[in-house]
GROMACS .gro file of C-alpha atoms in nm:
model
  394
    1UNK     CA    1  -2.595   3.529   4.045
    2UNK     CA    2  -2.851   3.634   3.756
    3UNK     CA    3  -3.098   3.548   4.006
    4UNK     CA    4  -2.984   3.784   4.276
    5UNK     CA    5  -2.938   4.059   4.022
    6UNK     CA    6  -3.284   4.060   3.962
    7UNK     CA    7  -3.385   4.069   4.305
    8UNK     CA    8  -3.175   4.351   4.374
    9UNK     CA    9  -3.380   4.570   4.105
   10UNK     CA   10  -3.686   4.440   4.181
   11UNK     CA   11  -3.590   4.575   4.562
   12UNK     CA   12  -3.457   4.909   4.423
   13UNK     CA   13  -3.786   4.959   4.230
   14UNK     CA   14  -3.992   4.893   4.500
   15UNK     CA   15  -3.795   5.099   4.714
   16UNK     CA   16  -3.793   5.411   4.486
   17UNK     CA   17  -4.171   5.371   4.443
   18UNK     CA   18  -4.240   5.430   4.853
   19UNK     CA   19  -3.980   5.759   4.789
   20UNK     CA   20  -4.208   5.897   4.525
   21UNK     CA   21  -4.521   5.798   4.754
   22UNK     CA   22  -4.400   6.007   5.030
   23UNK     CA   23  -4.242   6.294   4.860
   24UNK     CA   24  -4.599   6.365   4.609
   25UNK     CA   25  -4.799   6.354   4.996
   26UNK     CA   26  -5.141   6.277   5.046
   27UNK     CA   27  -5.365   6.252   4.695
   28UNK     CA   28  -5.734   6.306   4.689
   29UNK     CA   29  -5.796   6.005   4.520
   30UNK     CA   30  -6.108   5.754   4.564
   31UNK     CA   31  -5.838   5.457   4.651
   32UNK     CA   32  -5.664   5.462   4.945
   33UNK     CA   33  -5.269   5.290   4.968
   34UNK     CA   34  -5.224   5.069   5.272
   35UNK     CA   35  -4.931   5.144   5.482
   36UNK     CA   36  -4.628   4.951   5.425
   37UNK     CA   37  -4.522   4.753   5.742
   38UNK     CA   38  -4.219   4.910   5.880
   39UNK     CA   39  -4.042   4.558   5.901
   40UNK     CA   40  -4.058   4.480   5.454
   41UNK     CA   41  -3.709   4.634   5.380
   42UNK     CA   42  -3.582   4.366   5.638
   43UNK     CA   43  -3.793   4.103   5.495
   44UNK     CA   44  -3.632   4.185   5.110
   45UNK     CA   45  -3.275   4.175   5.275
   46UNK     CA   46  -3.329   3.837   5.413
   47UNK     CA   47  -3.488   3.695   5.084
   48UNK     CA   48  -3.221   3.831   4.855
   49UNK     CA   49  -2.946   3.672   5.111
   50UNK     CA   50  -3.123   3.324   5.037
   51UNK     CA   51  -3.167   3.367   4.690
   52UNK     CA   52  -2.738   3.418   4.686
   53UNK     CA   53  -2.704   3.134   4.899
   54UNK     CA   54  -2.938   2.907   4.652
   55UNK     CA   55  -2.769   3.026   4.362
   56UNK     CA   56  -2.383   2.962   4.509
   57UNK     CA   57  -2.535   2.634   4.623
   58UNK     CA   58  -2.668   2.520   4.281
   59UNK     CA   59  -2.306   2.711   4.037
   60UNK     CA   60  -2.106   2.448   4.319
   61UNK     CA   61  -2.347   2.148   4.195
   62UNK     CA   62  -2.288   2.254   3.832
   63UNK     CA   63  -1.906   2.266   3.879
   64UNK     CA   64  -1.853   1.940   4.101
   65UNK     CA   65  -2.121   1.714   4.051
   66UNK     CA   66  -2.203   1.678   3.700
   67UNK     CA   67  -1.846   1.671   3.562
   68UNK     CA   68  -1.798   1.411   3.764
   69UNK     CA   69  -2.117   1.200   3.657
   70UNK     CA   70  -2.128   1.326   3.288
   71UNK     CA   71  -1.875   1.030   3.129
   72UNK     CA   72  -2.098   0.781   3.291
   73UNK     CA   73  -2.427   0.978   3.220
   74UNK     CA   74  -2.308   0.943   2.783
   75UNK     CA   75  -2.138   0.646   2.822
   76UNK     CA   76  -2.492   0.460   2.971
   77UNK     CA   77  -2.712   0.609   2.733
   78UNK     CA   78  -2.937   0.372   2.474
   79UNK     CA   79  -2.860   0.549   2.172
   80UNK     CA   80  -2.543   0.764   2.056
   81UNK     CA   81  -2.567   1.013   1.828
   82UNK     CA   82  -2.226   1.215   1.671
   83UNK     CA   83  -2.243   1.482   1.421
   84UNK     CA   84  -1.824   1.408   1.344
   85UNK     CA   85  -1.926   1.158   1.052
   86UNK     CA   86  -1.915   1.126   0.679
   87UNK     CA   87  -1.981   0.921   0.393
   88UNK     CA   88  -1.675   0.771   0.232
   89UNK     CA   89  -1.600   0.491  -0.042
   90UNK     CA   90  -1.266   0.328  -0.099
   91UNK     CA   91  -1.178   0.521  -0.424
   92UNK     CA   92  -0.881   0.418  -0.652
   93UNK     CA   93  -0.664   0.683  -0.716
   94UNK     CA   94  -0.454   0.569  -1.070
   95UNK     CA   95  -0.118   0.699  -1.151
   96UNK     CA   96   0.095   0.628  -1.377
   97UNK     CA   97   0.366   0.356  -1.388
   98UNK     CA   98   0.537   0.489  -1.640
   99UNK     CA   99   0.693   0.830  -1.753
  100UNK     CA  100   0.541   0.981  -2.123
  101UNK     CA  101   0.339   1.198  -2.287
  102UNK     CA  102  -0.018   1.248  -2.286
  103UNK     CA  103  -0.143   1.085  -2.587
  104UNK     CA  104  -0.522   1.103  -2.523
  105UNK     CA  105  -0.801   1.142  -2.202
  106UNK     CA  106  -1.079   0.917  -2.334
  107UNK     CA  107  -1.285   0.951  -2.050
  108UNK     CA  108  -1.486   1.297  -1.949
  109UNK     CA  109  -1.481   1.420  -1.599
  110UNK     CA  110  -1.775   1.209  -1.390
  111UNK     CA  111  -1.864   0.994  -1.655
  112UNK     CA  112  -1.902   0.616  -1.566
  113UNK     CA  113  -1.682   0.349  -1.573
  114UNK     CA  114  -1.615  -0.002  -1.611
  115UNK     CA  115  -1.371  -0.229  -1.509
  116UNK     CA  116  -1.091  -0.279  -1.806
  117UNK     CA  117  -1.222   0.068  -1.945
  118UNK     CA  118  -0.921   0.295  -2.109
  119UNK     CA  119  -0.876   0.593  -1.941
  120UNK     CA  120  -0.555   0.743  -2.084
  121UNK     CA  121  -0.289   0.724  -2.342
  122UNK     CA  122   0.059   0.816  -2.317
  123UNK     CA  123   0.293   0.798  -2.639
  124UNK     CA  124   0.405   0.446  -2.700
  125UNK     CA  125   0.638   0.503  -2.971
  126UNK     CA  126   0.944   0.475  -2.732
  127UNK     CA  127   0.835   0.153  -2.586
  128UNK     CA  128   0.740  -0.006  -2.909
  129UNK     CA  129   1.057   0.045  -3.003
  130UNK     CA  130   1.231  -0.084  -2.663
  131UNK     CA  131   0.987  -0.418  -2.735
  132UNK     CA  132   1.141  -0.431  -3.093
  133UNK     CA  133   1.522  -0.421  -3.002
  134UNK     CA  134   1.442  -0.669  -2.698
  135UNK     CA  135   1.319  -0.936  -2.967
  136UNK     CA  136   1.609  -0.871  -3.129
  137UNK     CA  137   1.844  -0.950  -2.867
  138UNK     CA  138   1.613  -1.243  -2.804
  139UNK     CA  139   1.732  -1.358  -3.169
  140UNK     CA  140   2.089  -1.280  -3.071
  141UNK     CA  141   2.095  -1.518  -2.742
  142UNK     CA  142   1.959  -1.759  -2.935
  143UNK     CA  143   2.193  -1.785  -3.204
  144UNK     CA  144   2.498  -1.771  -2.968
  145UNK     CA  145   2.373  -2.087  -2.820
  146UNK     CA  146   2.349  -2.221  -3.111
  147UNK     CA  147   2.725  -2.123  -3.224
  148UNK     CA  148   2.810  -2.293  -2.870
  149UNK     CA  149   2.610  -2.603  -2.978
  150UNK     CA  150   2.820  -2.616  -3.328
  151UNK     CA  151   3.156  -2.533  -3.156
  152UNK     CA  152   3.100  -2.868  -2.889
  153UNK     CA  153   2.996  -3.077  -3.191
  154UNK     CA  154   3.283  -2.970  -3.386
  155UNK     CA  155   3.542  -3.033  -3.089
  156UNK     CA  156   3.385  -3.375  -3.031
  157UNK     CA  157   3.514  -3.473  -3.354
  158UNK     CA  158   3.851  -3.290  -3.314
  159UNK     CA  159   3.904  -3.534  -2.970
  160UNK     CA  160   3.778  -3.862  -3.161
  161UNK     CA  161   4.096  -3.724  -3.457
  162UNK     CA  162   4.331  -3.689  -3.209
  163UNK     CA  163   4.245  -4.002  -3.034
  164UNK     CA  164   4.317  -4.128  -3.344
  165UNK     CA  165   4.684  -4.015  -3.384
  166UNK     CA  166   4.711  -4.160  -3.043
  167UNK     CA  167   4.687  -4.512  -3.149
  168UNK     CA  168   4.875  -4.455  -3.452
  169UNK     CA  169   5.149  -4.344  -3.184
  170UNK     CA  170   5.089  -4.616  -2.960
  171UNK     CA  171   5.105  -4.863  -3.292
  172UNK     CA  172   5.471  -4.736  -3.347
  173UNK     CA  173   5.573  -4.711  -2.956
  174UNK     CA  174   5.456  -5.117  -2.953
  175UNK     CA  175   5.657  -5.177  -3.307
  176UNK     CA  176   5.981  -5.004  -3.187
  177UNK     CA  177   5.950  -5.172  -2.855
  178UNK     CA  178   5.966  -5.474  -3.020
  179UNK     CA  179   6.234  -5.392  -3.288
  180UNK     CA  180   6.443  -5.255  -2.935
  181UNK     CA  181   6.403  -5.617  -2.799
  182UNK     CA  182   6.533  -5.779  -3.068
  183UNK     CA  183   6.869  -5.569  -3.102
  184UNK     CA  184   6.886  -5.651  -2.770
  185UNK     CA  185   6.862  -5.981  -2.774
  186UNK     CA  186   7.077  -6.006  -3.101
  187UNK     CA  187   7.347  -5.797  -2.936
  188UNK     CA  188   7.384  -6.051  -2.663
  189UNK     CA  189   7.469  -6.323  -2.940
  190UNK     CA  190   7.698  -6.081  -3.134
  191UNK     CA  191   7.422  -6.112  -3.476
  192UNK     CA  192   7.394  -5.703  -3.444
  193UNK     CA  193   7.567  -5.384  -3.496
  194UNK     CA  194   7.589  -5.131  -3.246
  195UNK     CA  195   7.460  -4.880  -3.499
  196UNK     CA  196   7.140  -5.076  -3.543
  197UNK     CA  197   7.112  -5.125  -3.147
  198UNK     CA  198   7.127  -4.738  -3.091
  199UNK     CA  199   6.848  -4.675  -3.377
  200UNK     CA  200   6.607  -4.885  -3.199
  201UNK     CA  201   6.669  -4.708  -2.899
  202UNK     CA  202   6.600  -4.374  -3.073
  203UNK     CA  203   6.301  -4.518  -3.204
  204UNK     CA  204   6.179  -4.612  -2.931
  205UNK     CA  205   6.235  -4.304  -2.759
  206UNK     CA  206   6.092  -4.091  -3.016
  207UNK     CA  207   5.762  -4.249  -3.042
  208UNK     CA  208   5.715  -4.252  -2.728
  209UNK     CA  209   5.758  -3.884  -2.670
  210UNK     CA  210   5.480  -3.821  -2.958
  211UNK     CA  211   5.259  -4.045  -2.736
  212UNK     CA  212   5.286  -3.874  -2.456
  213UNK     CA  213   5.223  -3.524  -2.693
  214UNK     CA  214   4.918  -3.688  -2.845
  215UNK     CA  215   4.805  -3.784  -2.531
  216UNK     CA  216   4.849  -3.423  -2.381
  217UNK     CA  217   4.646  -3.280  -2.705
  218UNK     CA  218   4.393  -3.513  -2.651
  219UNK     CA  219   4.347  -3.408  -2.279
  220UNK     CA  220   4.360  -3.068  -2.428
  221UNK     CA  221   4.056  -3.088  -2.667
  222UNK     CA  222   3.888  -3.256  -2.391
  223UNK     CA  223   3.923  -2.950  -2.158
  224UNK     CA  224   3.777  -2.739  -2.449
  225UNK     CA  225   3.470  -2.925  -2.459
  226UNK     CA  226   3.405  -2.814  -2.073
  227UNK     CA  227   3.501  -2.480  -2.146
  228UNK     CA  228   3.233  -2.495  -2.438
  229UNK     CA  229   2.992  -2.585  -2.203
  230UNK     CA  230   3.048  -2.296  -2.005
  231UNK     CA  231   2.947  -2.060  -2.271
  232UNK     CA  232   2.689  -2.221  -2.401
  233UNK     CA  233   2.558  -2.181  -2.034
  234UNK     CA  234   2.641  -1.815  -2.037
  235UNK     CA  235   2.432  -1.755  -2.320
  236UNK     CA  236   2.140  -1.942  -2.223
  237UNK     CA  237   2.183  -1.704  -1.894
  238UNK     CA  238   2.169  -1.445  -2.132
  239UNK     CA  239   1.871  -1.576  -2.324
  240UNK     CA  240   1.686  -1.567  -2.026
  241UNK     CA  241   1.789  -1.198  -1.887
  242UNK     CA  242   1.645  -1.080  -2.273
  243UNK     CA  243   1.320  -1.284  -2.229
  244UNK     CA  244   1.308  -1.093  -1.886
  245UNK     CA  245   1.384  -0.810  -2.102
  246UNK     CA  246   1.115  -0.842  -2.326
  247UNK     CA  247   0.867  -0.935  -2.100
  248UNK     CA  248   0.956  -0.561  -1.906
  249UNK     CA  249   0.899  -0.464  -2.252
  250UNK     CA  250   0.570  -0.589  -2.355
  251UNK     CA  251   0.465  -0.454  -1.985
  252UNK     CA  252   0.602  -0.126  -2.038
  253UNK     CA  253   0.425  -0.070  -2.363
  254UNK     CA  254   0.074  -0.214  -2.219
  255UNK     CA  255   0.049   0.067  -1.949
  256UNK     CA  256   0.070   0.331  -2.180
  257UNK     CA  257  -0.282   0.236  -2.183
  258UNK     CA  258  -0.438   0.353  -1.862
  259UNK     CA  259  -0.748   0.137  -1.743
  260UNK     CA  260  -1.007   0.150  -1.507
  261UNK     CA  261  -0.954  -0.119  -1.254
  262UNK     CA  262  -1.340  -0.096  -1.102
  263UNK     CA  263  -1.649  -0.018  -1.180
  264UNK     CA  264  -1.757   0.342  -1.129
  265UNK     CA  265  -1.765   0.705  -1.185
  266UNK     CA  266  -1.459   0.913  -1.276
  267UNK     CA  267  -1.359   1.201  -1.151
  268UNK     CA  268  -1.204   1.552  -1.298
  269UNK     CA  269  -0.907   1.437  -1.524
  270UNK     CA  270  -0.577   1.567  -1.357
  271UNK     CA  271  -0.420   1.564  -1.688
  272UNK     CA  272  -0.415   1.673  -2.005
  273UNK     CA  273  -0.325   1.592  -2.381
  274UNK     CA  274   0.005   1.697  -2.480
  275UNK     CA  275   0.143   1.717  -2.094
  276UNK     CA  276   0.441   1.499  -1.951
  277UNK     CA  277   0.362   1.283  -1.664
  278UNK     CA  278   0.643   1.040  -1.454
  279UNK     CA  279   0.570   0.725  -1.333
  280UNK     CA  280   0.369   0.792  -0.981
  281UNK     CA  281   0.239   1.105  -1.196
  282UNK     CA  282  -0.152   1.133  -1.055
  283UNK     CA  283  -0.376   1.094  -1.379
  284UNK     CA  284  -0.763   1.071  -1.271
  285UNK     CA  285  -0.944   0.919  -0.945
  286UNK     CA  286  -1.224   0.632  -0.941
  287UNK     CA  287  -1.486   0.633  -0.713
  288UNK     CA  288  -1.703   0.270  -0.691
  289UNK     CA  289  -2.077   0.487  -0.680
  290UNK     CA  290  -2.297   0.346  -0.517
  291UNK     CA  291  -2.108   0.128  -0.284
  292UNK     CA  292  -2.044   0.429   0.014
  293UNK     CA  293  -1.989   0.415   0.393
  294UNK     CA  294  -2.001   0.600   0.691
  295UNK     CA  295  -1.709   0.656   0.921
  296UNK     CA  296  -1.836   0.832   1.241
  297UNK     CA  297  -1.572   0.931   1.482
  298UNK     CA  298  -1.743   0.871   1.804
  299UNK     CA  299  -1.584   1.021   2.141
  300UNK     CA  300  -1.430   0.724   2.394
  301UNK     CA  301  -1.677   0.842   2.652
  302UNK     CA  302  -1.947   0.668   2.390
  303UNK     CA  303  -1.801   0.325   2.316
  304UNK     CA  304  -1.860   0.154   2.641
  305UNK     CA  305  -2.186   0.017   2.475
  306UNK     CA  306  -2.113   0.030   2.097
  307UNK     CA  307  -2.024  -0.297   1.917
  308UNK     CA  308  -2.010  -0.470   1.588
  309UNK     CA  309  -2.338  -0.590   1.436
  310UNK     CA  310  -2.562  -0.328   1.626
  311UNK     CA  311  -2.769  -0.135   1.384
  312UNK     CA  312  -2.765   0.250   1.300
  313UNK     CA  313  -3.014   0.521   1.169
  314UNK     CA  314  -2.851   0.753   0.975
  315UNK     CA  315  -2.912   1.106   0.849
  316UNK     CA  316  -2.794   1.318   0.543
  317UNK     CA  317  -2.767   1.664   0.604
  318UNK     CA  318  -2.829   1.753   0.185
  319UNK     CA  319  -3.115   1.506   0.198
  320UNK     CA  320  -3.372   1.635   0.536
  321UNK     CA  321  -3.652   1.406   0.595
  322UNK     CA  322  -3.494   1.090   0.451
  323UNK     CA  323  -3.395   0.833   0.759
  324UNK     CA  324  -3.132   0.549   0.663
  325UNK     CA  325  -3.021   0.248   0.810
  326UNK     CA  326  -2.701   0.027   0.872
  327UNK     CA  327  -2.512  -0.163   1.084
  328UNK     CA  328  -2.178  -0.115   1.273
  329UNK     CA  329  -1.908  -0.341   1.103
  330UNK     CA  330  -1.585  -0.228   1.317
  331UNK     CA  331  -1.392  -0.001   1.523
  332UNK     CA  332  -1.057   0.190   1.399
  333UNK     CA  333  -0.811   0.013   1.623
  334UNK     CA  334  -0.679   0.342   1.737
  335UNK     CA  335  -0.765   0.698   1.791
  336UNK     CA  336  -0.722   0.956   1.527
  337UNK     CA  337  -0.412   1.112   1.711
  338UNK     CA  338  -0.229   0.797   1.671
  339UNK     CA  339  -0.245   0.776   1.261
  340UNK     CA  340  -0.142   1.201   1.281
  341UNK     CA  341   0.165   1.200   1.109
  342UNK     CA  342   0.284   1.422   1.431
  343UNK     CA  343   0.135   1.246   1.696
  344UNK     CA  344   0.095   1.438   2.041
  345UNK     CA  345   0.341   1.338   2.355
  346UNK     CA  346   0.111   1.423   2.650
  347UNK     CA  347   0.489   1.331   2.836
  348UNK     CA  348   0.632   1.692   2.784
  349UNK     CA  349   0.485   2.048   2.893
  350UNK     CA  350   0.142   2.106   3.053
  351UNK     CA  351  -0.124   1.858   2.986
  352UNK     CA  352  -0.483   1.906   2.911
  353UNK     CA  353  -0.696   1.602   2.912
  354UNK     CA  354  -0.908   1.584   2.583
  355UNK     CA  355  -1.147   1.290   2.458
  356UNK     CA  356  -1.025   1.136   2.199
  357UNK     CA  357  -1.239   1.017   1.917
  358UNK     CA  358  -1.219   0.640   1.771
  359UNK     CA  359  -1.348   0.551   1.384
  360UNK     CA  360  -1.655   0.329   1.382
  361UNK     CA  361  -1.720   0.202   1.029
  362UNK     CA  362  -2.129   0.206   0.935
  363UNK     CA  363  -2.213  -0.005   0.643
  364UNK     CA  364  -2.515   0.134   0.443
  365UNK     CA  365  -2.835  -0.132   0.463
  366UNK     CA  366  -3.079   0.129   0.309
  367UNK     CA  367  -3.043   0.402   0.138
  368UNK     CA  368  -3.439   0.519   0.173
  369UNK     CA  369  -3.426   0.575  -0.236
  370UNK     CA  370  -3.086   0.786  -0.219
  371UNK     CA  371  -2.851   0.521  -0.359
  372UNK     CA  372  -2.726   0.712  -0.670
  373UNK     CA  373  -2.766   1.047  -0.518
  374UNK     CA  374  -2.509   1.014  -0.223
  375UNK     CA  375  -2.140   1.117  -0.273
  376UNK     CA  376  -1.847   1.081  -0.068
  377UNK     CA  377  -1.765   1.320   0.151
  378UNK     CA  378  -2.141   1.459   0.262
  379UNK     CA  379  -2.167   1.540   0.655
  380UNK     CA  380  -2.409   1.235   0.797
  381UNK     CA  381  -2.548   1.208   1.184
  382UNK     CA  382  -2.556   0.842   1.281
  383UNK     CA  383  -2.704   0.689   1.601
  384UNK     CA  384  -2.626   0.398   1.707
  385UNK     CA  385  -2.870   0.166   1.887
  386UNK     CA  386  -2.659  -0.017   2.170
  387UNK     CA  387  -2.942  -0.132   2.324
  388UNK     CA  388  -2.916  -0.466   2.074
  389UNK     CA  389  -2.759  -0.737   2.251
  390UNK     CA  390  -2.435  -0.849   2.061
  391UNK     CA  391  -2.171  -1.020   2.175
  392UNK     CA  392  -1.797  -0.918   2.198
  393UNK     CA  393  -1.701  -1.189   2.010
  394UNK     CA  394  -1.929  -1.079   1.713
   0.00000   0.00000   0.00000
């Protein structure tokens, strides 16, 4: 259509020229203008028609063809290129695990790190004294287990008295048996009283009702001993739940020291002396400088070809002129929509096809002397080289 517009002037300048020719007349000039053919108008009409018709012909290729060639035109190229990338690094955010006051920051915003390295304080004056009352109760435990220890010894020689008494029972039982027998035997012959009969009987009787009391005690006392037991095993329960206690303790009171778990470079301190922070409380990030990656998030129209091992040339937009290289390690194993913490349902209302985009991880080979200089976060163009054959199982 831009075409024809410009043929249409073109033919309106031409034609207002031959107006202006014809109204000036003749000139006395030493050139003389040839005569324009009477058949030229007809000859513009018929070229601006085909210039239309070319230019509908070629807006119909435009809007038809290469859509419908264009996935398979990026998906078969050698090397893809995305500008959706960044560097990242798996930084460790640390929070606190416990709630307190700010004691001390130790460390100043982007300073480096080591492993182990003390961060923070918080107060540990409360948990000091939570480890000192958990000893205590240690102590306690203890000496109740003790106590039960006593209290079994103790009854073991209460059973072995009563025992005792038992045979001292049994001794008279067996002697007024016998003393029984003989006033019986006597009373047959008529050589005993009834008087004398009737107090063996009652002896007899008598002694063996205290045996079967003795007896009882002793069964008793026994009983005791199991209910001993029983406590002392409560107590050595509860010896354990204050070691348990303790332990929590000692815990407690070692993370009011706040330590670096990598190597690194800190960043801006989220906290500050003096303030309270709960446990979950976000003191200071972490990040493991120089060890970065790139995540690229390619379009599914350029994976056909991409897989792990091939290598990558990378680009930092802060650093022109410096060309790195890499290798792919992996691809996300979805698309970005389905991590979005509202991901879309293409089920309900109108629908409009979009390409998704899928995470390829780039591992750093060569940093091209920019180790130390590159930070999380910068904007980085990678191509990928699928022309590298690598297998899918690779």
């Amino acid at each position: 259509m831009a075409a024809a517009e410009v043929a249409n002037q073109s033919l309106a300048r031409a034609q207002a020229d031959d107006r202006k020719t014809g109204e000036s007349g003749p000139q006395t000039t030493s050139f003389v203008k040839p005569a324009v053919p009477a058949s030229r108008p007809a000859i513009r009409r018929g070229a601006l028609a085909l210039i239309r018709v070319a230019v509908i012909l070629v807006a119909i290729c435009c809007a038809v063809v290469i859509p419908m060639g264009w996935g398979e035109w990026v998906a078969g190229r050698i090397d893809q290129r995305t500008d959706d990338a960044y560097l990242k690094a798996d930084t460790s955010p640390i929070s606190s695990q416990i709630s307190g006051q700010v004691k001390a920051v130790l460390v100043g915003d982007f300073e480096p790190v080591k492993a182990g390295d003390e961060l923070v304080q918080i107060d540990d004056s409360d948990y000091a004294a939570q480890l000192a009352r958990a000893k205590a109760a240690i102590g306690s435990a203890e000496a109740k287990i003790q106590n039960a220890d006593s209290q079994i010894v103790l009854q073991q020689k209460i059973i072995a008295q009563s025992e005792a008494v038992v045979g001292e029972v049994v001794a008279d039982r067996d002697r007024a048996r016998a003393e029984y027998d003989r006033q019986q035997a006597a009373s047959s012959e008529g050589w005993t009283t009834a008087q004398k009969r009737e107090n063996a009987v009652a002896d007899l009787r008598r002694f063996e009702a205290q045996l079967i009391e003795k007896q009882a005690d002793v069964d008793a006392q026994r009983h005791k001993i199991d209910v001993l037991q029983t406590q002392k095993q409560q107590a050595e329960a509860e010896l354990a739940s204050r070691k348990a206690d303790l332990e929590i303790a000692r815990i407690n009171l070692a993370r009011t020291r706040i330590v670096s778990p990598i190597n690194g470079f800190a960043s801006a301190s989220r906290v500050r002396i003096g303030q309270f922070v709960s446990a979950g409380t976000r003191v200071i990030d972490v990040v493991p400088l120089p060890y970065l990656y790139v995540l690229a998030n390619y379009k599914e129209t350029q994976l056909s070809r991409i897989r792990p091992g091939q290598t990558a040339t990378l680009t930092i937009d802060a650093f022109p002129g410096h060309m790195l290289t890499g290798h792919v390690v992996d691809l996300s194993p979805a698309s970005g929509s389905e991590f979005a913490l509202l991901p879309p349902d293409n089920a309900t209302g109108n629908f409009t096809k979009v390409a998704q985009r899928i995470a390829v991880r780039i591992e750093i080979d060569h940093a091209d002397g920019l180790g130390n200089l590159l930070r999380p976060g910068m904007s980085v163009v990678p191509t990928i080289h699928t022309d590298e054959k690598v297998s899918l199982a690779n």
